[in-house]
Coordinates of C-alpha atoms and ligand atoms in Angstrom, one line a residue:
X1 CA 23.7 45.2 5.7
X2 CA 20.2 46.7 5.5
X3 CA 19.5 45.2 2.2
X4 CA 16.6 43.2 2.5
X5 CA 14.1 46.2 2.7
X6 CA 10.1 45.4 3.5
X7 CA 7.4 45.2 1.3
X8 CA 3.6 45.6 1.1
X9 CA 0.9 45.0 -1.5
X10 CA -2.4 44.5 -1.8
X11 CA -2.7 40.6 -2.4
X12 CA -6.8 40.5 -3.1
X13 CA -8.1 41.0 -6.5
X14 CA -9.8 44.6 -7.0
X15 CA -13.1 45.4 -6.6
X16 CA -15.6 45.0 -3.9
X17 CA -15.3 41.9 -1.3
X18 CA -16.0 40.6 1.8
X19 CA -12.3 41.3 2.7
X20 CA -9.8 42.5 1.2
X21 CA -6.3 41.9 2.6
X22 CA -2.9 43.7 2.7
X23 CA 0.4 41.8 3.3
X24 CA 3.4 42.6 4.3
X25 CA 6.9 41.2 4.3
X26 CA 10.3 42.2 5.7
X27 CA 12.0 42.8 9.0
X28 CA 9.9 45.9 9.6
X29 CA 6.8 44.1 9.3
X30 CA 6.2 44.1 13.1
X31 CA 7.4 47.6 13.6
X32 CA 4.8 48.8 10.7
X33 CA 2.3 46.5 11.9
X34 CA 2.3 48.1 15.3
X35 CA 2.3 51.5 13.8
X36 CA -0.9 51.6 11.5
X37 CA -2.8 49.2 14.4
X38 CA -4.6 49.3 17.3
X39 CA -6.1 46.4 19.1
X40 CA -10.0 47.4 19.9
X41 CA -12.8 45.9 21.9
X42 CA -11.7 42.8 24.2
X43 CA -8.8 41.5 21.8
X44 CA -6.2 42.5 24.3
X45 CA -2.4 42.3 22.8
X46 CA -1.4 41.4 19.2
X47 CA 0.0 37.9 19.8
X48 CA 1.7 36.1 16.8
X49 CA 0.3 33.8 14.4
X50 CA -3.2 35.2 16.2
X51 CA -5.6 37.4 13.7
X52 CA -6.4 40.1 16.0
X53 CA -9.5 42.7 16.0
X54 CA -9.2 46.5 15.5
X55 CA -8.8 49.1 13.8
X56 CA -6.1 50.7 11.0
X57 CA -5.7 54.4 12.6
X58 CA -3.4 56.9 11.1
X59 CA -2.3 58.6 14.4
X60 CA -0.6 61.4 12.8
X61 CA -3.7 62.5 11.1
X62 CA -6.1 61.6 14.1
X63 CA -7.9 59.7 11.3
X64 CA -9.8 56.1 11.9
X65 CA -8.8 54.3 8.1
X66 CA -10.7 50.9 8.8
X67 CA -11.7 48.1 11.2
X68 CA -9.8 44.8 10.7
X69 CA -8.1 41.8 11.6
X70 CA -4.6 41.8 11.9
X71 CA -1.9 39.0 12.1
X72 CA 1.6 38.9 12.5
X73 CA 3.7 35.9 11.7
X74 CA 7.2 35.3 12.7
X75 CA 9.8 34.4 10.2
X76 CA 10.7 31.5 9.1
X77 CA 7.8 29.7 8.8
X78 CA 6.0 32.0 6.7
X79 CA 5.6 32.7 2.6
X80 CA 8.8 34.1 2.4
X81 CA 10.3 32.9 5.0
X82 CA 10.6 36.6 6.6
X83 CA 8.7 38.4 8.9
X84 CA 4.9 38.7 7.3
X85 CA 2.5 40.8 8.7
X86 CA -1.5 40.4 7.2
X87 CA -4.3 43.2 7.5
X88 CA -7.7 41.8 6.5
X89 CA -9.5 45.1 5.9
X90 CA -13.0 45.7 4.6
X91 CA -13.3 44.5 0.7
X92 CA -13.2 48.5 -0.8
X93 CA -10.5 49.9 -2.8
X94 CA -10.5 52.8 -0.5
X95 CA -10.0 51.4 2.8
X96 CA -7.2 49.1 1.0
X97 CA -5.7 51.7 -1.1
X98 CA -5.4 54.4 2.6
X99 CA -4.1 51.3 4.5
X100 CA -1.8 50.5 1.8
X101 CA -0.6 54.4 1.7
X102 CA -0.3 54.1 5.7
X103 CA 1.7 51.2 5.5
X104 CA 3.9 53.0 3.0
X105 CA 4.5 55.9 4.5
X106 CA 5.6 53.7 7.6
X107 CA 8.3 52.6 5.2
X108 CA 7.6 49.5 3.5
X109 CA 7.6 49.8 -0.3
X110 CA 5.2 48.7 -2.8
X111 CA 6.1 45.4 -3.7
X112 CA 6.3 44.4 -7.7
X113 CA 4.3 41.3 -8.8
X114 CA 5.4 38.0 -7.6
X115 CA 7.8 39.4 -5.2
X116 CA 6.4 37.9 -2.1
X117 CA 7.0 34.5 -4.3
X118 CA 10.7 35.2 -5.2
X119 CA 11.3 36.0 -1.8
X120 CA 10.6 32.4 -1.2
X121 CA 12.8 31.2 -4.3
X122 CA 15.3 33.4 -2.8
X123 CA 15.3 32.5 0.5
X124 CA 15.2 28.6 -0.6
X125 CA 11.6 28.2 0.5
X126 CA 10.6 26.3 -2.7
X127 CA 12.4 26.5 -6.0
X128 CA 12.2 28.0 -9.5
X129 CA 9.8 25.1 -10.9
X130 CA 7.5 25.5 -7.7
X131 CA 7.1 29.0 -7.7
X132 CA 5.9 28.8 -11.2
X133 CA 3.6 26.6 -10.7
X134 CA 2.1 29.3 -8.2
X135 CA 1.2 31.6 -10.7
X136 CA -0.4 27.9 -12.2
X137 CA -2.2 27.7 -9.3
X138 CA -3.7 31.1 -8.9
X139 CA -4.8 31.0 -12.6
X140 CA -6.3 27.5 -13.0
X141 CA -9.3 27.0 -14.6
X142 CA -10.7 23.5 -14.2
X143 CA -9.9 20.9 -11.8
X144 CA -7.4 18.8 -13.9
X145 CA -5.2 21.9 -14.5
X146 CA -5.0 22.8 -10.8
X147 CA -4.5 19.3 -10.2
X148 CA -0.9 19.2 -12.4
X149 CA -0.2 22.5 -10.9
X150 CA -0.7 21.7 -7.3
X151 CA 2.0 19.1 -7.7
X152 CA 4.3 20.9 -8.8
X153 CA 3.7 23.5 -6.1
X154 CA 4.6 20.5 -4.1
X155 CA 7.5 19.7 -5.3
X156 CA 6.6 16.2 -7.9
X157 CA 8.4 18.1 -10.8
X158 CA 11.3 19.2 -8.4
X159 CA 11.4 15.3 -7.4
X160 CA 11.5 14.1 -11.0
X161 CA 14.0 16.5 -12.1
X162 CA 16.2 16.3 -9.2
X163 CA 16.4 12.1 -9.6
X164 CA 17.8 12.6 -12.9
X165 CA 20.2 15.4 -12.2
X166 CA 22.0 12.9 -9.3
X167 CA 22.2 10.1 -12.2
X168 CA 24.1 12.4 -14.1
X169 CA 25.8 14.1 -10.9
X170 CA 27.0 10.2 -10.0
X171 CA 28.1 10.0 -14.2
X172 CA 29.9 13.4 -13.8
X173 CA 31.9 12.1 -10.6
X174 CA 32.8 9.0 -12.4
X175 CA 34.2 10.8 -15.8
X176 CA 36.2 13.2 -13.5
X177 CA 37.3 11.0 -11.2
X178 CA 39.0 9.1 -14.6
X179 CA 40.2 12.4 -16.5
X180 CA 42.0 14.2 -13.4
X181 CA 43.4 10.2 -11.8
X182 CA 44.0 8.2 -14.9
X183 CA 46.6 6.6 -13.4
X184 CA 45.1 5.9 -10.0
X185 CA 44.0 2.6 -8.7
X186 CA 40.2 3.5 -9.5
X187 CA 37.7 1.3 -11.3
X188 CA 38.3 2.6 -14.9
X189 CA 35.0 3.8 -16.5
X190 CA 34.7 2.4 -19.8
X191 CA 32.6 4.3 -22.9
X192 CA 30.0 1.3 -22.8
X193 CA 29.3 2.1 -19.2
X194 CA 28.8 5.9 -20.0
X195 CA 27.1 5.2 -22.8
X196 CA 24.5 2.8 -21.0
X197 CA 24.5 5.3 -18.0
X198 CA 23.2 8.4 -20.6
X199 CA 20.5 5.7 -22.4
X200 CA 19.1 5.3 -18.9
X201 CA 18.8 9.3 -18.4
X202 CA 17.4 10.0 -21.5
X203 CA 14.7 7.8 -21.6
X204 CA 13.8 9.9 -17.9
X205 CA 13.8 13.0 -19.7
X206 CA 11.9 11.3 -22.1
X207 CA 9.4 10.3 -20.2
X208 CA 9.0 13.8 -19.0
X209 CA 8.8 15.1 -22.3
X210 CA 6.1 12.8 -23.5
X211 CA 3.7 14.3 -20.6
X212 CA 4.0 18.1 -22.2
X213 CA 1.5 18.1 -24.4
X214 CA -1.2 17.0 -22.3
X215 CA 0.6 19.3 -19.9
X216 CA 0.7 22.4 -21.8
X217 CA -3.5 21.8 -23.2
X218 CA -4.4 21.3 -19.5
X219 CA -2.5 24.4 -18.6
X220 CA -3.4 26.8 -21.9
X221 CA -6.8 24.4 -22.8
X222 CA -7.3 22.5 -25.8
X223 CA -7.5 24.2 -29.2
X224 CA -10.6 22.0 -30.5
X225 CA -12.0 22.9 -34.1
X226 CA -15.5 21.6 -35.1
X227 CA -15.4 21.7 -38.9
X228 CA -17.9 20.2 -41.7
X229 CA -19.7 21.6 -44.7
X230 CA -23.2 23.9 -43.9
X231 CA -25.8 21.9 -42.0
X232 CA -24.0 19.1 -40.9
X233 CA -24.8 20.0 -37.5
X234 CA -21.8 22.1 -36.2
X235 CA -23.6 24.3 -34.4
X236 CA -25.8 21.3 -32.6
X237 CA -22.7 20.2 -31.8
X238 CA -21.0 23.3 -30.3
X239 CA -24.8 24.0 -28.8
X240 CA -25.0 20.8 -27.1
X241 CA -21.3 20.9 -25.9
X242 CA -21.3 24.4 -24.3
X243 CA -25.3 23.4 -23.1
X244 CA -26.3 26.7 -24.0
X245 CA -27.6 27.8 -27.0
X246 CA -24.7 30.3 -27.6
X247 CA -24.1 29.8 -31.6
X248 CA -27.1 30.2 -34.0
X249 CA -28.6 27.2 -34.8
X250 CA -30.8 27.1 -38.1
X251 CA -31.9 25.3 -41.7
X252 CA -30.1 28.2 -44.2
X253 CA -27.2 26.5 -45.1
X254 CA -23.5 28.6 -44.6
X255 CA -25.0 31.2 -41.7
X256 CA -22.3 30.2 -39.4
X257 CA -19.6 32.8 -41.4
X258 CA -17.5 34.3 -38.9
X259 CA -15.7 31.4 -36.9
X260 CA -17.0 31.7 -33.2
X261 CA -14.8 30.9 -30.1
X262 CA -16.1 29.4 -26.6
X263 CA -14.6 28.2 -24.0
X264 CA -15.6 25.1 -21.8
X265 CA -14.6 22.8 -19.4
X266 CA -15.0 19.3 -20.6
X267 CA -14.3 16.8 -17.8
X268 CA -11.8 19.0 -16.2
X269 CA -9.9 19.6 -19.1
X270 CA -10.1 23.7 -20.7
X271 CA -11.2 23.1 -24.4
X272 CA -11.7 26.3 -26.5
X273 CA -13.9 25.4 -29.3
X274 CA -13.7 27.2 -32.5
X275 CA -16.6 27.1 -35.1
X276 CA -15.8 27.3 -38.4
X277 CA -17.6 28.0 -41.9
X278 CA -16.1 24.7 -43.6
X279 CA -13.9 24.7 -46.6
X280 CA -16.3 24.1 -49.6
X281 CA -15.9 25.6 -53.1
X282 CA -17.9 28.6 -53.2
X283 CA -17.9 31.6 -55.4
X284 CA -19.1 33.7 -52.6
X285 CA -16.6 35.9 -51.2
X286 CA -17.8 35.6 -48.0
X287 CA -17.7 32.2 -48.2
X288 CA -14.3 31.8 -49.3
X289 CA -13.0 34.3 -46.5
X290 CA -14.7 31.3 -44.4
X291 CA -12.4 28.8 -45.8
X292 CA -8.8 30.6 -45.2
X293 CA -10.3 30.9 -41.7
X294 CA -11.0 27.2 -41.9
X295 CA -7.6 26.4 -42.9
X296 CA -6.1 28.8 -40.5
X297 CA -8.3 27.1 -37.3
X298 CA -6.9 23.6 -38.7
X299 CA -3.1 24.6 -38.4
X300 CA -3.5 25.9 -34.8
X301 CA -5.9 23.2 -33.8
X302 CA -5.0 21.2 -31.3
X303 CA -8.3 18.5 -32.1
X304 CA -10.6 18.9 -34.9
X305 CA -13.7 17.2 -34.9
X306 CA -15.4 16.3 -38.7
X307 CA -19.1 16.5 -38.6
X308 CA -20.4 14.6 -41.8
X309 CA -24.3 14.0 -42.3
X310 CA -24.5 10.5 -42.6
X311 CA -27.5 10.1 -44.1
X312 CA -26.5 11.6 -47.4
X313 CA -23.7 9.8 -49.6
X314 CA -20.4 11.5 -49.4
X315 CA -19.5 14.2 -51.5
X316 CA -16.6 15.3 -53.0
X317 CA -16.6 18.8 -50.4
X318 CA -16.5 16.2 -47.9
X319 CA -13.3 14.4 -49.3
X320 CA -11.7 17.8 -49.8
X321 CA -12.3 18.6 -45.8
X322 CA -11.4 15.0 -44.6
X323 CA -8.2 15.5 -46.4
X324 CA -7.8 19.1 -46.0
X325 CA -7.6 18.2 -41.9
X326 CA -5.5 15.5 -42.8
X327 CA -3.6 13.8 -39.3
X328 CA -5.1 16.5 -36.7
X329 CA -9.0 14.9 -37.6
X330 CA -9.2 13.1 -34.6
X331 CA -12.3 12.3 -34.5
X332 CA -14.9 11.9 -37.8
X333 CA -18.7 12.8 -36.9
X334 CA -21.3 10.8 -38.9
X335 CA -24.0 12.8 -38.0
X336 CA -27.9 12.8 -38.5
X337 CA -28.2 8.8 -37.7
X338 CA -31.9 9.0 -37.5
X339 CA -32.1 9.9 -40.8
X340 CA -30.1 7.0 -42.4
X341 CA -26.8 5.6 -42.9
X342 CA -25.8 6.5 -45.9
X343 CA -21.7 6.2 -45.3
X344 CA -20.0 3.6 -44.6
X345 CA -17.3 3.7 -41.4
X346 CA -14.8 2.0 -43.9
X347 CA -15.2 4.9 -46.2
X348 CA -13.6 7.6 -43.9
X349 CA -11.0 4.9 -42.4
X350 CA -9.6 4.7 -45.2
X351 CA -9.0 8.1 -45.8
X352 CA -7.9 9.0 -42.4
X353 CA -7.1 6.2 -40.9
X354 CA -6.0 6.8 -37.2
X355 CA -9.5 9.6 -36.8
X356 CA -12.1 8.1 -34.4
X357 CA -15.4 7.7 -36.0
X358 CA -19.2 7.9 -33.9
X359 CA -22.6 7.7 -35.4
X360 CA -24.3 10.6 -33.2
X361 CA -27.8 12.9 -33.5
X362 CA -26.2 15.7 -32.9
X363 CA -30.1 17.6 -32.6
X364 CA -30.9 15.2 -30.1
X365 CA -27.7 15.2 -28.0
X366 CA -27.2 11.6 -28.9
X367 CA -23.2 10.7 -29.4
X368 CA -22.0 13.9 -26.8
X369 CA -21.0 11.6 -24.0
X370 CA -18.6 9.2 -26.2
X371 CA -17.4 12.9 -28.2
X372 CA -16.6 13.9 -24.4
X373 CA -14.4 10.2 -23.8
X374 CA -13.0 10.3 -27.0
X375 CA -11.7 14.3 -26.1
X376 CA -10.5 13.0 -22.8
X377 CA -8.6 9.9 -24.2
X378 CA -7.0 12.1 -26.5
X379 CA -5.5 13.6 -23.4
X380 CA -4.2 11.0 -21.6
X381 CA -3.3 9.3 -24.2
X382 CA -1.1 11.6 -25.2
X383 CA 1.0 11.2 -22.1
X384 CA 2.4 8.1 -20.4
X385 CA 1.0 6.1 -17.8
X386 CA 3.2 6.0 -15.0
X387 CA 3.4 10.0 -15.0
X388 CA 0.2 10.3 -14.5
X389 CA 0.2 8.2 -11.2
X390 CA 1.4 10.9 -9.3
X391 CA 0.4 13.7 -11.4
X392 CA 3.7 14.9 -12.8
X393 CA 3.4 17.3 -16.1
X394 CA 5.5 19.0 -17.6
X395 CA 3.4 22.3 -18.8
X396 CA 5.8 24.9 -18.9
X397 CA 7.5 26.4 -22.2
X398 CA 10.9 27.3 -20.3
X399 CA 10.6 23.6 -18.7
X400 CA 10.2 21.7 -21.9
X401 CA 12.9 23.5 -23.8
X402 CA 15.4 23.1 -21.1
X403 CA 14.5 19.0 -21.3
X404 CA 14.7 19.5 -24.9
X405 CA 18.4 21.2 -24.5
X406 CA 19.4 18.2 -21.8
X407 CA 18.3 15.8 -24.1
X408 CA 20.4 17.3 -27.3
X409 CA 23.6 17.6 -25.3
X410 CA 23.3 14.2 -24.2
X411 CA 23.1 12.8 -27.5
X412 CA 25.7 14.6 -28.4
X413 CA 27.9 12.7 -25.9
X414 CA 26.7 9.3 -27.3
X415 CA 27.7 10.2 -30.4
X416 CA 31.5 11.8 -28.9
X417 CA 31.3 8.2 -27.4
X418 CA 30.8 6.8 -31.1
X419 CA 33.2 8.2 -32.2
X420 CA 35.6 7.3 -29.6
X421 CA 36.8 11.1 -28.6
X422 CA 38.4 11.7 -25.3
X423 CA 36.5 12.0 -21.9
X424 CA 37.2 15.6 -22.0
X425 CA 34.6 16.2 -24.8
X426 CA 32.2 14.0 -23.4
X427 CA 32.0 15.3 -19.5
X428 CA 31.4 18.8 -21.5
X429 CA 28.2 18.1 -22.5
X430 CA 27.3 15.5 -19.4
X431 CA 27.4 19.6 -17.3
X432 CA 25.6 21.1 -19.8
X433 CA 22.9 18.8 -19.8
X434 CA 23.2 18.8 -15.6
X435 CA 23.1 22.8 -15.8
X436 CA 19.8 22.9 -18.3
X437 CA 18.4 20.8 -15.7
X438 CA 19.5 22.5 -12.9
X439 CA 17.7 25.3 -14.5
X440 CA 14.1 24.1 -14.3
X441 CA 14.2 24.0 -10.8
X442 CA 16.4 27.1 -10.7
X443 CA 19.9 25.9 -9.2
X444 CA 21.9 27.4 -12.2
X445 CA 19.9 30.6 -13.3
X446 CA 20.3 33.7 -14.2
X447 CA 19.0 37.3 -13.1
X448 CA 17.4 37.5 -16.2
X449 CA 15.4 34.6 -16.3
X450 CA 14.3 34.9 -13.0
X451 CA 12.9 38.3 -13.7
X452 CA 11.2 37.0 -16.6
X453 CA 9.9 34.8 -14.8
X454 CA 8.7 36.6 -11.7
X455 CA 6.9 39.3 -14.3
X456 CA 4.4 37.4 -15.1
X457 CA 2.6 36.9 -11.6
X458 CA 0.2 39.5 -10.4
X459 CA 0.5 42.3 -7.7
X460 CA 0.4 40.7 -4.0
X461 CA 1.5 37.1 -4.6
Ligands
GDP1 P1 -24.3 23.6 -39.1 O1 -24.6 24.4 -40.3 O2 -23.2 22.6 -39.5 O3 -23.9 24.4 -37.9 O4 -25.6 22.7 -38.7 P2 -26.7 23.0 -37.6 O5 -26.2 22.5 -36.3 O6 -27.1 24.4 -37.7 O7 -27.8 22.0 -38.1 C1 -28.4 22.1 -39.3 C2 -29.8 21.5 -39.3 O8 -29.7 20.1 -39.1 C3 -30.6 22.0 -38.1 O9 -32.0 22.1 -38.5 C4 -30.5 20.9 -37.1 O10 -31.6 20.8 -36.3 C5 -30.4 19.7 -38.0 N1 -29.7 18.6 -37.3 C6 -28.5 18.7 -36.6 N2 -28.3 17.4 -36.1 C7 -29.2 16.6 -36.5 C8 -29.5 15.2 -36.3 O11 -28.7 14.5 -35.7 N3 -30.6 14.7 -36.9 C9 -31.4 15.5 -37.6 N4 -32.5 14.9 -38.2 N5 -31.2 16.8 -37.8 C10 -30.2 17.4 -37.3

């Protein structure tokens, strides 16, 4: 019966802090709590759900540990759901790692990361797609990815997700109902009405689907490549982007070898920029190491940005870049505006036509503001309106295939229904496509996934 055991961890990051705090979680937390603690000055009694001053003594040893506040909060309106007990100590690795060993020694055991959060899956606090979203939370970077994450957390992927699996629970009933009472006096479900029942879910999942890329570049950040032959204006770009003067800016054309990586957060959304050397023929090895590094950057790029100098004509290395980016150019750069206009907007439309194209002075910062709408509308744009109302995104590998997997098993029904097979076939994969979904939010899951999941969260959460 005793197999729910107590665990403890240390759930700040390490280092040095103001605080740093201990949890604990389990039926002994009390009992260990009153153990390792010892109200001091006027604080009177521990009483629940109030952080109490004192001190962490270790009365075996005779040995003072720390000062701290101490809470204890009564299951099951806690994290888990159990018992939790908190210790805010002093913000050192010793006096967290010696009440930590304490604590231990009292009997809980160490907990492994993200247990405290699959204690809540477990204990049907929150489900599978909202305690991933806590490890979203926790590592956020900008506003607009903890934004997505937060609503998850609270439950608006859960919502979606749980909307469509009743459509399909209600379909599931219906086909049933028909297979095991043929004969019955029920309202006979005809293909049609299946048919037009799975047209309505898919286009759900679809519209689900169609928020993951913006989902997964506000959650991993937006591979962005700024590409263009020497002296463009690259670096002025990157320069005036990061607004620091990180990559080298100068006259000597081709300086800018090696690509260079940053990282910055444009309107809320994570954008890693990547430099590159240009593709240009060149009988320079160096140079030409700089193109296959060109033409890797382009196949991982999420966005690549063309700079051009405007004021010259356009030359054939140009062409060969334009092209060489080919759909993924999203937005063409004529740079160097107060020098001339040499090329004519028409001339790169009509190689790429679907790129963006700005007139900017790059050396002057002129043209970053509409670079920074253009980025942001490539966003948004990539997702559909109505999810964005309530900030529903889909960001999460195991999420998107499992929506992938519901959609392919419902097409295959349409087509069973094509082809006119029994009901039989088609209820088959109906439940699949019910199970992949029930999946997400983790109602059919397996110990293996779960563990997978739950690995990746740090110590303490
Ligand atoms: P990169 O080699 O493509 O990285 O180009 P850089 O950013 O190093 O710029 C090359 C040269 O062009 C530098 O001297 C810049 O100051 C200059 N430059 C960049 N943008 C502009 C611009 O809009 N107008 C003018 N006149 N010069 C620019």
């Amino acid at each position: 019966m005793n197999d729910i055991d107590t665990i403890a961890a240390i759930a700040t990051p390490p280092g040095e802090g103001g605080i740093g705090i201990i949890r604990i979680s389990g039926p002994e937390s009390l009992r260990i709590l009153d153990e390792v603690f010892e109200c001091a000055g006027d604080s009177g009694e521990l009483v629940e759900r109030r952080l109490t001053y004192g001190r962490i003594v270790d009365r075996e040893n005779n040995q003072l540990i720390d000062e701290c506040m101490a809470v204890f909060m009564k299951g099951p309106a806690t994290y888990t759901t159990e018992d939790v007990a908190e210790i805010d100590c002093h913000g050192s690795m010793v006096s967290l790692k010696n009440t930590l060993g304490l604590v231990l020694r009292k009997g809980a055991r160490l907990a492994e990361p993200g247990e405290f959060t699959k204690r809540a899956f477990l204990n049907g606090r929150i489900d599978l797609s909202q305690a991933e979203a806590v490890i979203d939370v926790v590592k956020a970077k900008t506003d607009k990815s903890f934004d997505v994450a937060i609503s998850q957390l609270e439950g608006g992927l859960s919502l979606r997700v749980g909307q469509v699996r009743s459509l399909l629970l209600d379909l599931l009933v219906d086909i049933t109902v028909n297979i095991d009472y043929p004969d019955e006096d029920i309202e006979e479900i005809t293909l049609e009405k299946i048919d037009d029942a799975l047209l309505i879910v898919i286009g759900r999942i679809e519209d689900l689907r169609a928020t993951a890329d913006a989902g997964r570049m506000l959650r991993e950040g937006v591979k962005m490549v700024i590409a263009g032959k020497p002296n463009v204006g690259k670096s002025s770009l990157m320069n005036a982007l990061l607004r620091e003067n990180r990559a080298i800016v100068t006259e000597i054309p081709g300086t800018t070898r090696d690509t260079i990586e940053e990282s910055v957060n444009i309107r809320g959304i994570p954008v890693h920029l990547i430099d590159t050397a240009g593709i240009h023929s060149t009988e320079d090895v160096i140079e030409q190491m700089g193109i296959e590094r060109s033409k890797d950057a382009f196949n991982q790029a999420d966005y690549i940005i063309m700079v051009l100098d405007g004021s010259q004509p356009l030359g054939e290395e140009d062409r060969k870049l334009l092209e060489a980016a080919g759909e993924k150019c999203s937005l063409a750069l004529l740079n160097k505006r107060d020098l001339g206009e040499a090329v004519a907007e028409e001339e790169i439309a009509s190689i790429l036509p679907k790129a963006g194209i700005l007139r900017t002075a790059l050396r002057d910062g002129l043209g970053i503001a509409e670079i920074e709408d253009h980025i942001e509308e490539f966003i948004w744009g990539s997702s559909r309106l109505e999810q964005r109302a309530d900030r529903v995104m889909v960001n999460n590998v195991r999420h998107i295939h499992l929506l992938e997997k519901a959609e392919e098993d419902l097409q295959r029904a349409r087509q069973m229904i094509e082809r006119n097979e029994p009901l039989d076939f088609i209820e088959v994969d109906v439940r699949s496509a019910f199970d992949a979904l029930g999946e997400i939010i983790g109602e059919t899951v397996n110990d293996e996934i779960l563990d997978e999941v739950f690995s990746r969260f740090c110590l303490g959460k």
